[in-house]
Short mmCIF file of C-alpha atoms and ligand atoms in Angstrom, two decimals:
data_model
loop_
_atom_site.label_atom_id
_atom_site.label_comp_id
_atom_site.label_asym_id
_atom_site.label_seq_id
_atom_site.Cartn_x
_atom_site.Cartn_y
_atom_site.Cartn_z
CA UNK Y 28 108.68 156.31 116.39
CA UNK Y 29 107.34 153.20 114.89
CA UNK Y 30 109.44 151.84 111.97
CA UNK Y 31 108.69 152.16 108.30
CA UNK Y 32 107.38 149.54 105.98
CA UNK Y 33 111.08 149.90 104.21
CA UNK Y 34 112.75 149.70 107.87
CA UNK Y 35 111.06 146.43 108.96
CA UNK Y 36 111.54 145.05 105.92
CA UNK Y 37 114.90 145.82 106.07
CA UNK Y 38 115.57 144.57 109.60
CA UNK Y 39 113.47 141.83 109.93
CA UNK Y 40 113.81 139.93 106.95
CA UNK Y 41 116.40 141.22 104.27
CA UNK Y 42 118.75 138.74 105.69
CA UNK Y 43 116.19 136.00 106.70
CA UNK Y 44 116.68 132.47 105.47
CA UNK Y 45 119.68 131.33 103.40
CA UNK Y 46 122.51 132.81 101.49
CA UNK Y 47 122.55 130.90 97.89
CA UNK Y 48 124.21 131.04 94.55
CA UNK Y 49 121.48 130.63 92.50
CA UNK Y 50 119.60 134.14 93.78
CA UNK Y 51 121.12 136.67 91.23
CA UNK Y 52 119.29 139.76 93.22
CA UNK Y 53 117.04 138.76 96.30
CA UNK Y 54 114.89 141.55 98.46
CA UNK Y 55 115.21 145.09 97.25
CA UNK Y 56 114.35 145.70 93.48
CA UNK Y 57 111.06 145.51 92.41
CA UNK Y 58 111.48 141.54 91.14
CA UNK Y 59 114.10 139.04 92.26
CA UNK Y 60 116.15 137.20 89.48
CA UNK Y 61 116.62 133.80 90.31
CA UNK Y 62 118.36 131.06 88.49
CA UNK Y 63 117.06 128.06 87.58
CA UNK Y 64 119.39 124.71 87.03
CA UNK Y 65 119.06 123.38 83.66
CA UNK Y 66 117.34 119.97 83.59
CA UNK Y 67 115.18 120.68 86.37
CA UNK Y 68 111.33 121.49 86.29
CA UNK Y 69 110.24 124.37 88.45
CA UNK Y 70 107.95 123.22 91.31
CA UNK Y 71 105.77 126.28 92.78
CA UNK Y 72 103.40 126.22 95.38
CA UNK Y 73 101.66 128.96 98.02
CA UNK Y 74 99.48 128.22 101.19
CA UNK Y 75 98.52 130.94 103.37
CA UNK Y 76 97.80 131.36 107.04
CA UNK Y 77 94.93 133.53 108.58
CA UNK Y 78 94.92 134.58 112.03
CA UNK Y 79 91.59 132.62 113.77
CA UNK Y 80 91.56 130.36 111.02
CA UNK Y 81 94.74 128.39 110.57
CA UNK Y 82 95.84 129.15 113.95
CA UNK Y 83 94.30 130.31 117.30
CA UNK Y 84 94.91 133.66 117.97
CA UNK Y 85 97.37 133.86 120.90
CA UNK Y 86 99.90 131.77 119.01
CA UNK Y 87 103.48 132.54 119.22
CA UNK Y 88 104.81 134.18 116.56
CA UNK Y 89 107.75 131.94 116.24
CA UNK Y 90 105.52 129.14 115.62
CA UNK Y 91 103.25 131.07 112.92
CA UNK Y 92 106.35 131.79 111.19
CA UNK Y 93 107.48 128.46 111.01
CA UNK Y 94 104.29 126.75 109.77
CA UNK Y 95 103.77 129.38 107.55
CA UNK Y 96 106.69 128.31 105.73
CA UNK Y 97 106.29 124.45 106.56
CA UNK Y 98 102.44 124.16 105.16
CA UNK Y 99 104.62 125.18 102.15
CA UNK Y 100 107.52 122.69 102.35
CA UNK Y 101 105.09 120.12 103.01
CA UNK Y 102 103.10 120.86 99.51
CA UNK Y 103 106.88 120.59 98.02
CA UNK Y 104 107.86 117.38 99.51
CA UNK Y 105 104.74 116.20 98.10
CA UNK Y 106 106.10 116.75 94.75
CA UNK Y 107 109.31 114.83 95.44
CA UNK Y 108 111.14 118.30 94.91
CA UNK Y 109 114.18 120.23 96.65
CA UNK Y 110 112.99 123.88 97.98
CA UNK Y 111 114.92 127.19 97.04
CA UNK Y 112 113.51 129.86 97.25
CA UNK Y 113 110.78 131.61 99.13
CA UNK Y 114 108.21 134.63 98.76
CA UNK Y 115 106.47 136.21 101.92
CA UNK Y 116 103.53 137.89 101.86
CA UNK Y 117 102.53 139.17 105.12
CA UNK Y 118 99.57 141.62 105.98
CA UNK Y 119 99.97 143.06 109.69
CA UNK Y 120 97.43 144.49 111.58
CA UNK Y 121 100.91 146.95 113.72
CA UNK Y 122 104.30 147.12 114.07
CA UNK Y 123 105.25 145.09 116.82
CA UNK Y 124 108.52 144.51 116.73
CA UNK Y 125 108.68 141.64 119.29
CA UNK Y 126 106.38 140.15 117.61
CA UNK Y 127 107.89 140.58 113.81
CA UNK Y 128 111.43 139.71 115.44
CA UNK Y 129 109.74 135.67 116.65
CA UNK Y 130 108.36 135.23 113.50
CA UNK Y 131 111.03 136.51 111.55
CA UNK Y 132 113.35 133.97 113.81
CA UNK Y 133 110.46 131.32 113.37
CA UNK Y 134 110.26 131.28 109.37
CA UNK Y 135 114.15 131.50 109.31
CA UNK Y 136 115.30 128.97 111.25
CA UNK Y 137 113.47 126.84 109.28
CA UNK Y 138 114.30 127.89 106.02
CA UNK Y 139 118.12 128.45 106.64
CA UNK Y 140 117.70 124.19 107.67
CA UNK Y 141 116.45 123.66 104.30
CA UNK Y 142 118.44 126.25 102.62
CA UNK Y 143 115.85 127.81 101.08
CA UNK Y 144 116.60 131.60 100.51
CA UNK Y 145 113.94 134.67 100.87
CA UNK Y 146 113.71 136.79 98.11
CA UNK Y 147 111.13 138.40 98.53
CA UNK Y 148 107.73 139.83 99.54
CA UNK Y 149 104.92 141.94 100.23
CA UNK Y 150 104.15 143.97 103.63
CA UNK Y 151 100.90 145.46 104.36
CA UNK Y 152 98.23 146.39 106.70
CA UNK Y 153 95.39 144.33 107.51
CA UNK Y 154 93.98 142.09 109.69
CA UNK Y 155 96.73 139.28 110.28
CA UNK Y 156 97.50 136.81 106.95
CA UNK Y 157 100.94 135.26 106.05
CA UNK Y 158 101.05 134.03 102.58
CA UNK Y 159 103.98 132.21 101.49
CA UNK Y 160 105.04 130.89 98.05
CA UNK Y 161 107.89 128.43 97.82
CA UNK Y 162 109.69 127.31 94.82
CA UNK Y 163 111.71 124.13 94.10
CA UNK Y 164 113.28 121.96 91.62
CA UNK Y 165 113.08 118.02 90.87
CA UNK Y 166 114.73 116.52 87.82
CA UNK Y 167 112.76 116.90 84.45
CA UNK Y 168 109.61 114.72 84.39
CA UNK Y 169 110.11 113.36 88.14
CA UNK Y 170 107.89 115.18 90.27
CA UNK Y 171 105.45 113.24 91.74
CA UNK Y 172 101.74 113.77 91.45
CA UNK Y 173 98.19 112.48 93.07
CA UNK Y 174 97.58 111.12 90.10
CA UNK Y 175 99.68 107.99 89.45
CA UNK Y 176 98.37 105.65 91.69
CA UNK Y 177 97.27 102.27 90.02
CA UNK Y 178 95.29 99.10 91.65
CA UNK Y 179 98.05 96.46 93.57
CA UNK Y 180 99.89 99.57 94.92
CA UNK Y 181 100.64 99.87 98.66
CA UNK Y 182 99.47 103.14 100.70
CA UNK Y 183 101.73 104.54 102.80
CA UNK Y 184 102.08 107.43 105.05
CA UNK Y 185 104.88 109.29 107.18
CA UNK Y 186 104.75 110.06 110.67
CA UNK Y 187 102.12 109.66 112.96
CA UNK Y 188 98.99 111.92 111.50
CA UNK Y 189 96.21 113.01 114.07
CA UNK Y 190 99.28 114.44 116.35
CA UNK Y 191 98.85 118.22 115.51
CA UNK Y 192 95.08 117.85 115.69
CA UNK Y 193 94.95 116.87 119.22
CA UNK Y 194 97.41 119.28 120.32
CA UNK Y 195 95.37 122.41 118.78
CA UNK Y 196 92.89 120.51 120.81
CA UNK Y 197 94.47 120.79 124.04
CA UNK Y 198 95.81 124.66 122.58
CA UNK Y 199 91.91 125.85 122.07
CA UNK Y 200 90.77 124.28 125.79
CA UNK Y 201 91.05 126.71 128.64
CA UNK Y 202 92.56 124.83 131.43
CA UNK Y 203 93.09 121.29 129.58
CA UNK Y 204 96.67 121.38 130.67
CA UNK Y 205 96.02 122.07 134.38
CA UNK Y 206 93.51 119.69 134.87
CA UNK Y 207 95.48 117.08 133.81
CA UNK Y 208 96.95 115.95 137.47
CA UNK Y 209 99.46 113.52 136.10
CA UNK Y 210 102.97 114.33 134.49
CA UNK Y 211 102.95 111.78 131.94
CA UNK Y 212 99.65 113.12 130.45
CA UNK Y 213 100.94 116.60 130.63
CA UNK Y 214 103.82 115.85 128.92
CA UNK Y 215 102.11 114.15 125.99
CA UNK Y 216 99.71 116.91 125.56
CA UNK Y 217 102.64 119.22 125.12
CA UNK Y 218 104.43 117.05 122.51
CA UNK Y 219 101.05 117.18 120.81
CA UNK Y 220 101.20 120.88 120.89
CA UNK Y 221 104.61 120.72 119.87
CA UNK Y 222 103.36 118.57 116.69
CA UNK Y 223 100.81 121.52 115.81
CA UNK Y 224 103.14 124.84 116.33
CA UNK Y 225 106.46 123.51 115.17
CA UNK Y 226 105.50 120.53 112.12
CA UNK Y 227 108.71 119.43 110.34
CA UNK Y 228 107.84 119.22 106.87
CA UNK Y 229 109.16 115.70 105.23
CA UNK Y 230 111.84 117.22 102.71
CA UNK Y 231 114.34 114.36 102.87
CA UNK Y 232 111.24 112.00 102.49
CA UNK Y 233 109.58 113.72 99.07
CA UNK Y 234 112.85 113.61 97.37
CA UNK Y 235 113.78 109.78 98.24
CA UNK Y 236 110.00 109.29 97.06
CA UNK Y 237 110.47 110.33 93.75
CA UNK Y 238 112.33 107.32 93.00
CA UNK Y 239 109.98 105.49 94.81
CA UNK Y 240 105.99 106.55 94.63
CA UNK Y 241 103.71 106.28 92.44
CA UNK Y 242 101.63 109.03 93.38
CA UNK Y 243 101.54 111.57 96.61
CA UNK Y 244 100.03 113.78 98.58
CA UNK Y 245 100.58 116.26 101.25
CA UNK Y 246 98.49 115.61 104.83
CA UNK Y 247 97.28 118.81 105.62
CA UNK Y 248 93.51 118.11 105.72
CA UNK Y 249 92.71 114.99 107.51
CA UNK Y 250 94.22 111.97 106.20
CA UNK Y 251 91.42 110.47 105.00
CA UNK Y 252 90.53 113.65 103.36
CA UNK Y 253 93.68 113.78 101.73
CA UNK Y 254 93.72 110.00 100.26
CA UNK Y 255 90.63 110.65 99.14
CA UNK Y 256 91.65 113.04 96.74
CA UNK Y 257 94.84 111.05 96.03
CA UNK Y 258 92.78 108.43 94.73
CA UNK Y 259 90.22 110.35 92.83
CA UNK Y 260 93.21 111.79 90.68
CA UNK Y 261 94.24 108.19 90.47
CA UNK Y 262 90.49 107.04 89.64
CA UNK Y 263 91.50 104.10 92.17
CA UNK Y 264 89.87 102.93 95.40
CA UNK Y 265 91.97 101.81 98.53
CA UNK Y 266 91.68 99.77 101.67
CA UNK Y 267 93.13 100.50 104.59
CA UNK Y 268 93.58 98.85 108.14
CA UNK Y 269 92.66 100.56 110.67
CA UNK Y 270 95.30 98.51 112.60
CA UNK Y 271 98.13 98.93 110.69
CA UNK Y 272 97.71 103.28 111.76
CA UNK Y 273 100.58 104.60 113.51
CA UNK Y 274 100.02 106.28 116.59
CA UNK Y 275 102.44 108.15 118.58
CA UNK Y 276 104.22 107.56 121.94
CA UNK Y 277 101.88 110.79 123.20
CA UNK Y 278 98.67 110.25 121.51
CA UNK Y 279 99.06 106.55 122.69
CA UNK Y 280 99.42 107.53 126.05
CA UNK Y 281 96.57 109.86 126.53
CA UNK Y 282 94.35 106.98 125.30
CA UNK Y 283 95.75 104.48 127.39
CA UNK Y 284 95.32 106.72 130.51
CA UNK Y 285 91.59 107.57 129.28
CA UNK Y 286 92.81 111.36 128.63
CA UNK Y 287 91.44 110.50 124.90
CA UNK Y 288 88.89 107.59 123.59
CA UNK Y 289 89.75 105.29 121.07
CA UNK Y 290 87.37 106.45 119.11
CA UNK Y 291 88.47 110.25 119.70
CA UNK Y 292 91.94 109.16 118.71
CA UNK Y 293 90.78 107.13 115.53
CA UNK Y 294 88.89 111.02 114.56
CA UNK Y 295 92.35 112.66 115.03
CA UNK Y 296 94.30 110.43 113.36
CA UNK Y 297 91.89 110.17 110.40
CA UNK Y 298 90.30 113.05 109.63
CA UNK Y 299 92.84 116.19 111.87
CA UNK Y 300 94.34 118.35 109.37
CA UNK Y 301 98.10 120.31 109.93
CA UNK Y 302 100.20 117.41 110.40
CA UNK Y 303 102.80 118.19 107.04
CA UNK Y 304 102.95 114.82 106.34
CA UNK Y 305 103.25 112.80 103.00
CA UNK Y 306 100.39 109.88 102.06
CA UNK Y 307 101.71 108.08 99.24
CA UNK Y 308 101.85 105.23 97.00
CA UNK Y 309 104.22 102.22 96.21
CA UNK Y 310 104.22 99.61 93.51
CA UNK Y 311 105.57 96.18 94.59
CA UNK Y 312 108.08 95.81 92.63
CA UNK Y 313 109.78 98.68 94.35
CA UNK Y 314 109.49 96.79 97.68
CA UNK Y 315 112.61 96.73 98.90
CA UNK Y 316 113.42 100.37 98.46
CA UNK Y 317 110.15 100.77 100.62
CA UNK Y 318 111.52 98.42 103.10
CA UNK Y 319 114.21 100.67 104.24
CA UNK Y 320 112.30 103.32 105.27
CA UNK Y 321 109.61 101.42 106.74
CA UNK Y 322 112.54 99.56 108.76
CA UNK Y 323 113.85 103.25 109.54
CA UNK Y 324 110.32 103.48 111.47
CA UNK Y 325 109.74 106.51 108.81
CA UNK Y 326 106.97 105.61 106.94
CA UNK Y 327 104.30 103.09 107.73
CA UNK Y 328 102.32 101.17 105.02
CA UNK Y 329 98.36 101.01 105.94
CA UNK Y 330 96.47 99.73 103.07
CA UNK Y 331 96.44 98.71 99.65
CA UNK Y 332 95.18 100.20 96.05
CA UNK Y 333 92.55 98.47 94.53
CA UNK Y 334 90.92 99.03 91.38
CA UNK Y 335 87.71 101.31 91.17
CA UNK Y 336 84.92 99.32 90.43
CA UNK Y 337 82.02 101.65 91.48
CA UNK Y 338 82.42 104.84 91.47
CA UNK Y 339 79.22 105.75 93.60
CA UNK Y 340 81.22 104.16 96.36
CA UNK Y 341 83.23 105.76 98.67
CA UNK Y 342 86.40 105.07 97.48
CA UNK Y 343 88.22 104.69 100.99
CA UNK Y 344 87.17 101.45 102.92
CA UNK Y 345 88.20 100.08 106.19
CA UNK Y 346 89.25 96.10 106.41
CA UNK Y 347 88.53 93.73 108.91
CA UNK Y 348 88.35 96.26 112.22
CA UNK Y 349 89.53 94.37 114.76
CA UNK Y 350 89.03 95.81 117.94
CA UNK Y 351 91.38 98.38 118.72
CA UNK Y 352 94.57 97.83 120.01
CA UNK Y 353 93.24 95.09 122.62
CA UNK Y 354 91.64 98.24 124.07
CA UNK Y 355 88.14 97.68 125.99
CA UNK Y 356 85.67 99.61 123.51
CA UNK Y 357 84.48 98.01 120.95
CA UNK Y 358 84.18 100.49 117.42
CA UNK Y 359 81.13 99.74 115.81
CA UNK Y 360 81.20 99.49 111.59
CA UNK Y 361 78.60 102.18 112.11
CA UNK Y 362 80.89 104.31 114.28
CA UNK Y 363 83.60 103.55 111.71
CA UNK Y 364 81.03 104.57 108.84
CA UNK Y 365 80.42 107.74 110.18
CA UNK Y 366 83.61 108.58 110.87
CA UNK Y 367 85.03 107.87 107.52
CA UNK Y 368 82.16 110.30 106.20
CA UNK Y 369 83.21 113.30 107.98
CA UNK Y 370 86.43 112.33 108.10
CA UNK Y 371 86.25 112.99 103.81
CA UNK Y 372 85.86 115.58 102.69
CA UNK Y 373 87.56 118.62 104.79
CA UNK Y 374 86.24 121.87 102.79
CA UNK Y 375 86.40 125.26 104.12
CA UNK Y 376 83.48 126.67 102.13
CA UNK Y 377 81.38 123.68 103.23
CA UNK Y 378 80.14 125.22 106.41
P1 LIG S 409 107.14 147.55 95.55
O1 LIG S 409 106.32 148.62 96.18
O2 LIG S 409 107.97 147.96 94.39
O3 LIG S 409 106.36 146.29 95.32
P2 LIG S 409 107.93 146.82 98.11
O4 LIG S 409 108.12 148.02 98.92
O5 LIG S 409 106.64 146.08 98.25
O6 LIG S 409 108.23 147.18 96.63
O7 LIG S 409 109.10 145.81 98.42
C1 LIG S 409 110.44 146.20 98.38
C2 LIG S 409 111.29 144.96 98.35
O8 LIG S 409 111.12 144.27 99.56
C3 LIG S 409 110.92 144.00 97.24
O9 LIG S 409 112.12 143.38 96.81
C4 LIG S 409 110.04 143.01 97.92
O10 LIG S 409 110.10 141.76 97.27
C5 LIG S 409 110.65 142.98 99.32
N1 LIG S 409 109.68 142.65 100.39
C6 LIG S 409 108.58 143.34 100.76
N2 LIG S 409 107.97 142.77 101.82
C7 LIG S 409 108.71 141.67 102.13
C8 LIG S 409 108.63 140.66 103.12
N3 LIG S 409 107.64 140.64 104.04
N4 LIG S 409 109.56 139.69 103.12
C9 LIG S 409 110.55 139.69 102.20
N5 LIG S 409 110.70 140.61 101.27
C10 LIG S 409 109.81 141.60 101.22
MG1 LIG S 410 105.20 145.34 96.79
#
């Protein structure tokens, strides 16, 4: 007999995610009553995942679960906050319980690493959507914003964006994987793919930032995408060198073996979306706070803040391209134009 909406709830997510002291009743009753610490400002945020749409549709359910809750962490960090607590909202098209027991396992192992609890939900049938709203704290009137960047300011950004982009490439290309003859490019194509199912959101990052940034964004859309908005909050401009991009061990070695173009890679790294990383700002002054995680190999700073002087210009430019990486094609300024204008700009009612 296929189990009841109250049964699977029961079994498959009741005791997902972490045990805390600050849940006063969790799954169960028609609300849960949560606790608050005093001092702190309430950061809430919700993403949601649709089957076809945010992911291809033989994903693993382990790996749905876990971005579902990640896009959210991600949107958290941005805000320099510490998660807590988590609602899931999840419309199923059957019970399948091998697949409910992955993504159950998915969506808890990560939020029993951040100790977030789950406390509750929704379940219903429909065609597959995961909607999940996570709530957090940061100290009273520290939460960063997109809006607080100011001219002078360096741009920074976490990780190495472009990464899950190119591995939902190789994930949506029948046979990618088996026509690559060498190991080394296998393997990096896997990493990639690793980068797009199982993105670890920057938590410990967000919070050090809000002693640190100015302003900050999540990197969900295509980092250029994503500045972009940063710095029309800000009303700023920035430029950034193309140089100065981090690129991965995996990425870099698909592009040095010709698996990938420069120019391919430069299209990942600027404009892919799903990489739950952080683009933010520094002032100067706060340098040497900066310094250790750049000399941690956490955070890499690409560009600079400069002041908006027309604002009929894009407000994202590109300095001095040198040719990339001592690589053999040359990137025209008009390749570079065009990219940056697709690269703004991800939008998904602008079809
Ligand atoms: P109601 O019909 O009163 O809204 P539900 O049957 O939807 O109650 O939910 C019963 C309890 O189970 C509630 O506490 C709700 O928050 C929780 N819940 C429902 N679906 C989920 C889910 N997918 N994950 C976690 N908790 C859930
Ligand atoms: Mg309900």
């Amino acid at each position: 007999m296929p189990l009841g909406e109250f049964a699977l709830i029961n079994r498959y997510f009741r005791a997902a995610g972490a045990l805390r002291p600050d849940v006063v009743l969790g799954v169960g009753d028609d609300g849960a009553i949560l606790r608050p610490p005093p001092d702190c400002d309430l950061i809430a945020v919700s993403d949601s995942l649709i089957e076809g749409v945010h992911f291809p549709l033989d994903s693993p359910a382990a790996s749905i679960g876990h971005r579902a809750l990640a896009v959210n962490l991600s949107d958290i960090a941005s805000m320099g906050a510490t998660p807590a607590w988590a609602l899931l909202a999840l419309t199923l098209p059957r019970v399948d319980e091998a697949w409910l027991e992955d993504f159950a396992r998915g969506f808890s192992e990560l939020a029993r690493a951040h100790e977030i609890a789950l406390v509750g939900g929704d379940t219903t049938r429909g065609p597959l959507m995961i909607n999940v709203q996570v709530m957090g704290f940061v100290p009273q009137r520290h939460a960063l914003r997109r809006s607080g960047a100011r001219p002078g300011d360096l741009l920074c950004v976490s990780g190495t964006p472009g990464d899950a982009a190119t591995g939902l490439r190789c994930l949506q290309t029948p046979g990618l994987l088996d026509t690559s003859g060498d190991q080394s490019i296998r393997e990096a194509w896997l990493a990639l793919q690793q980068r797009f199912e199982y993105p670890m959101p920057r938590v410990d990052l967000g919070r050090r930032l809000a002693a640190i940034a100015s302003a900050c964004i999540d990197v969900s859309d295509g980092l250029a995408g994503d500045l972009d908005k940063m710095l029309a909050a800000s009303c700023c401009s920035a430029v950034i060198d193309l140089d100065a991009l981090p690129r991965s061990a995996a990425l870099g070695a698909l592009v040095e073996t010709g698996a990938l173009s420069e120019i391919d890679a430069l299209r990942y790294t600027l404009s892919g979306g799903d990489d739950c990383e952080l683009a933010f700002c520094v002032p100067t002054s706060r340098r040497s706070a900066l310094n250790e995680l750049t000399r941690a190999g956490a955070v890499h700073v690409i560009g600079e803040v400069v002041s908006l002087r027309d604002s009929a210009a894009p407000r994202l430019r590109v300095c001095s391209p040198r040719k990339q990486r001592g690589s053999e094609q040359v990137i025209t300024d008009n390749d570079l134009t065009d990219l940056l204008k697709t690269a703004v700009g991800f939008d998904h009612f602008a079809v």
